[in-house]
Coordinates of C-alpha atoms in Angstrom, one line a residue:
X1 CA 0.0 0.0 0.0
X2 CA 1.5 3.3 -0.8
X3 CA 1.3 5.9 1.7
X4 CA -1.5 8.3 -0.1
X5 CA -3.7 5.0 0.2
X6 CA -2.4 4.6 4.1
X7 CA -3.6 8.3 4.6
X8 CA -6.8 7.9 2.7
X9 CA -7.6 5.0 4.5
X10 CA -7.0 6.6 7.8
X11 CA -9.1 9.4 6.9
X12 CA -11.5 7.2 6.2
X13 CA -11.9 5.5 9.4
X14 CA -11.5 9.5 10.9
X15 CA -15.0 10.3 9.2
X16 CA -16.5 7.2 9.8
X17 CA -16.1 8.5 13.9
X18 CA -17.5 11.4 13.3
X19 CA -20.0 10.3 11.0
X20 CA -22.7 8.5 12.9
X21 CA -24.4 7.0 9.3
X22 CA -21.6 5.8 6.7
X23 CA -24.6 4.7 4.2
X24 CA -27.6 7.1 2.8
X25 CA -30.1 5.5 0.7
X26 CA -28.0 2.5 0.1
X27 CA -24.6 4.8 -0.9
X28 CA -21.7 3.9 0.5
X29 CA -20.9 7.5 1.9
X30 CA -17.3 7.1 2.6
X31 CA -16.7 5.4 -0.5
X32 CA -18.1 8.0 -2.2
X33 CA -16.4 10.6 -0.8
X34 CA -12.8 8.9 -1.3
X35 CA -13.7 8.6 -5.3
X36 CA -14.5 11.7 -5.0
X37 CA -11.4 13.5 -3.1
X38 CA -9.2 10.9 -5.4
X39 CA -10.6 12.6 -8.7
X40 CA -10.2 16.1 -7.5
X41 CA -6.4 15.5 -6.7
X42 CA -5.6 13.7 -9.9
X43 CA -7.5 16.6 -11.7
X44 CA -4.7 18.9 -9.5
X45 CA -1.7 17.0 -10.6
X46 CA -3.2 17.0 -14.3
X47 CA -3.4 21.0 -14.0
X48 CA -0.1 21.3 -13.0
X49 CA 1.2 18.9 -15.2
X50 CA -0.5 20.7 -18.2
X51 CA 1.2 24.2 -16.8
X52 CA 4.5 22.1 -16.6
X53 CA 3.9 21.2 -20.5
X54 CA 3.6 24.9 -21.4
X55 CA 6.5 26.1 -19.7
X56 CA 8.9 23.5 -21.7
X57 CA 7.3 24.6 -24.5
X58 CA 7.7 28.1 -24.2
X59 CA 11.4 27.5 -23.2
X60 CA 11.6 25.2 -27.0
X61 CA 10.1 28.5 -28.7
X62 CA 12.2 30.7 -27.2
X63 CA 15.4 28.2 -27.8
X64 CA 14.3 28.9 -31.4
X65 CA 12.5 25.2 -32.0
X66 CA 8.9 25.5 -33.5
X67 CA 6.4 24.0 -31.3
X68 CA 4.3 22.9 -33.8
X69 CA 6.6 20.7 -35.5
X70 CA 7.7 19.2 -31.9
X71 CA 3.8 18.5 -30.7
X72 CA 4.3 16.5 -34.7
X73 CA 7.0 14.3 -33.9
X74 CA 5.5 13.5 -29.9
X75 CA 2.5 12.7 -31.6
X76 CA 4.1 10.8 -34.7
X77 CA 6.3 8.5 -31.8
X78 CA 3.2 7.6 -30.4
X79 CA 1.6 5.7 -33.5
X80 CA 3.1 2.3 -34.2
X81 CA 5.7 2.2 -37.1
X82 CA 3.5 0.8 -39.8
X83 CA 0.9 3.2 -39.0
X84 CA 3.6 6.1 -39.3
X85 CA 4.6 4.9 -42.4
X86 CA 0.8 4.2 -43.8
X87 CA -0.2 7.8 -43.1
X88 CA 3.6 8.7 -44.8
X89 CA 2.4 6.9 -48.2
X90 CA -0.5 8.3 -48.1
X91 CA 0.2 11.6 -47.5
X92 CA 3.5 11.4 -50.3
X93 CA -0.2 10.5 -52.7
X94 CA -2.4 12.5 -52.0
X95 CA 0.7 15.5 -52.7
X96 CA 1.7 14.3 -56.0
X97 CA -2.5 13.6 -57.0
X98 CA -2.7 17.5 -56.7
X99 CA 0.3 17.9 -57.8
X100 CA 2.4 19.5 -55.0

């Protein structure tokens, strides 16, 4: 058990003192609470992972890298190499069909 799950669970049995009905209508109120509390704290981190994101790519714009291209090759090493290379063909097709 890691040690945000040891604290949640001692929280848990802290409310379930003070709280003299742990079920309403059949919900599991502690249970309920915990999903909860997990979401909104996993919702944090994402927010402060997204500002993290931001700032390295503000420090590859101002390094001179476009960010545009880079979000292109994160997402291009992503996909599986035969899917890379389908979308490749196929774009290298539709160029020369119109041309370009």
């Amino acid at each position: 058990m890691s040690d945000v799950d040891l604290q949640e669970a001692a929280a848990s049995r802290d409310r379930q003192e003070k709280d003299p009905d742990p079920e309403v209508g059949g919900i599991a109120v502690d249970r309920l609470r915990s999903i909860i509390e997990r979401v909104e704290r996993l919702e944090e981190e994402r927010k402060a992972l997204a500002g993290d994101i931001k700032d390295i790519f503000a420090e590859a714009k101002s390094a001179g890298f476009e960010v545009k291209v880079i979000k292109q090759i994160i997402s291009i090493r992503k996909k599986e190499p035969a899917e890379v290379e389908e979308q490749e063909t196929l774009l290298d097709l539709y160029r020369r069909a119109l041309g370009m």
